[in-house]
């Protein structure tokens, strides 16, 4: 009876992975009392085959879940319609509650039938036995056996806790349960006294901004967190996860962040290969509709690096909602997991981000200054200009206030606090982070990210002459145009390198540098063009085109 109840309440099982010989426990190692013997994988198909009763019950419950999601998103309009029609009176609500209660009882009965179907299936009974054993005892053998199954990630045991590193237990400077530290935006109106009257005047605007951010704004900014989209992408996500586990020997893990969110991660270890880049770990930060199962993780994998992918809060197996604070909390526990559990030193970690993932990448660079390098692909400097692009001009004040208070993705500000090597990849046909049309390459916000970084690091070089010539270079939409501008100003790379190395040897590596202070205008132009070409590479593609492995290059180091 206990096993039947476990089958009724147990998670949905999607797939049984092919067990690799290298994963099987050595024959000379005795099993722990709570470990479970897994039958040979050859006796079962790798896709879980539910019995008819479970299959049909699952379909009914899945359909009910979709209807519930649609009802949730349309509830404000439904309530307004019912109110206008007079259906919200007590005489109408009571019968409706009876119908709803009957429906819930029917769905509970369907769930029980599904549990009976699972109970009659030896595959599911074997899985639920392993899952229960793993929850009782987190032994390596139990976790190895559990990793052979792909199931509802809510039931996966936690593998790493944000407080696990001993240094955090002893230090008061680490994150608290309220979250890690973020850069806060400056007040919109400086010098205004923050009196009670002013607070009351601002209250309606603040309430409106909060409602917009937590309803329409968050879902527009992170469409991957919408349940209906995840449901549609589920077959593709399962297929991508199977590829990472079966072909790349990936290891899935659940991390618990300081805000209580559970973060779904996938680690592919290449340290045992002959390729030297396998000793480096690339942490991938996906876009606003990207998942590690089918995202930018494939680029560093093809290039031979060890890779750690993770899903945003609210995406696939990760819980929570993707607000900036939750995003930073998730990134923090991912980096801690890489250092304290996977055993990589910060100097061996590279942060690679695509699109909106640039926020968590730059936060990690700012918060962990010893990491090796940062690569930002198709990213931007600030969210406000992109948000204003897609909203009516009459909403400018509301949009700006909402972004600054609740969705402040200040990539450039965070990146300028990192002292290490940086590479920006600009898509020359980007249709997402341009503020006009894709053909207008100067409206690409990647340009602003480069200019802000160079102006912070080399303020004397990026004075009037240097800024003007870099803008000319950024206007080039092809390699031929870039080379033409580069040759027009007769950039001597050896001279530029000698000037920069001499300054570094005399003043140290910390930015900002005052190099170019006593230099001619022609010298500043040469240095500005040289630095721009080192910090930014063009990729002739649209926003969502996967980055080929040969284009995944390490940033320039002096």
mmCIF file with all atom_site columns, C-alpha atoms in Angstrom, residues 29 42 45 54 59-60 107 119 170-171 210 230 310 320 362 377 448 490 511 550:
data_model
loop_
_atom_site.group_PDB
_atom_site.id
_atom_site.type_symbol
_atom_site.label_atom_id
_atom_site.label_alt_id
_atom_site.label_comp_id
_atom_site.label_asym_id
_atom_site.label_entity_id
_atom_site.label_seq_id
_atom_site.pdbx_PDB_ins_code
_atom_site.Cartn_x
_atom_site.Cartn_y
_atom_site.Cartn_z
_atom_site.occupancy
_atom_site.B_iso_or_equiv
_atom_site.pdbx_formal_charge
_atom_site.auth_seq_id
_atom_site.auth_comp_id
_atom_site.auth_asym_id
_atom_site.auth_atom_id
_atom_site.pdbx_PDB_model_num
ATOM 1  C CA . UNK A 1 29  ? 32.859 -2.263 -4.277  1.00 0.00 ? 29  UNK A CA 1
ATOM 2  C CA . UNK A 1 42  ? 19.310 -3.339 -22.403 1.00 0.00 ? 42  UNK A CA 1
ATOM 3  C CA . UNK A 1 45  ? 13.764 0.934  -24.015 1.00 0.00 ? 45  UNK A CA 1
ATOM 4  C CA . UNK A 1 54  ? -1.149 5.963  -16.804 1.00 0.00 ? 54  UNK A CA 1
ATOM 5  C CA . UNK A 1 59  ? -3.044 13.239 -20.876 1.00 0.00 ? 59  UNK A CA 1
ATOM 6  C CA . UNK A 1 60  ? -6.151 14.311 -18.942 1.00 0.00 ? 60  UNK A CA 1
ATOM 7  C CA . UNK A 1 107 ? -9.143 15.103 -11.251 1.00 0.00 ? 107 UNK A CA 1
ATOM 8  C CA . UNK A 1 119 ? 2.151  0.709  -9.736  1.00 0.00 ? 119 UNK A CA 1
ATOM 9  C CA . UNK A 1 170 ? 32.222 32.070 8.975   1.00 0.00 ? 170 UNK A CA 1
ATOM 10 C CA . UNK A 1 171 ? 31.886 35.346 7.054   1.00 0.00 ? 171 UNK A CA 1
ATOM 11 C CA . UNK A 1 210 ? 5.022  47.242 -9.498  1.00 0.00 ? 210 UNK A CA 1
ATOM 12 C CA . UNK A 1 230 ? 7.655  25.654 -21.750 1.00 0.00 ? 230 UNK A CA 1
ATOM 13 C CA . UNK A 1 310 ? 21.922 26.532 -15.817 1.00 0.00 ? 310 UNK A CA 1
ATOM 14 C CA . UNK A 1 320 ? 11.023 31.128 -8.850  1.00 0.00 ? 320 UNK A CA 1
ATOM 15 C CA . UNK A 1 362 ? 28.471 40.929 -15.709 1.00 0.00 ? 362 UNK A CA 1
ATOM 16 C CA . UNK A 1 377 ? 27.505 37.583 -27.312 1.00 0.00 ? 377 UNK A CA 1
ATOM 17 C CA . UNK A 1 448 ? 27.133 51.423 -26.447 1.00 0.00 ? 448 UNK A CA 1
ATOM 18 C CA . UNK A 1 490 ? 47.603 53.600 -40.388 1.00 0.00 ? 490 UNK A CA 1
ATOM 19 C CA . UNK A 1 511 ? 41.701 50.324 -14.573 1.00 0.00 ? 511 UNK A CA 1
ATOM 20 C CA . UNK A 1 550 ? 35.506 28.664 -34.338 1.00 0.00 ? 550 UNK A CA 1
#
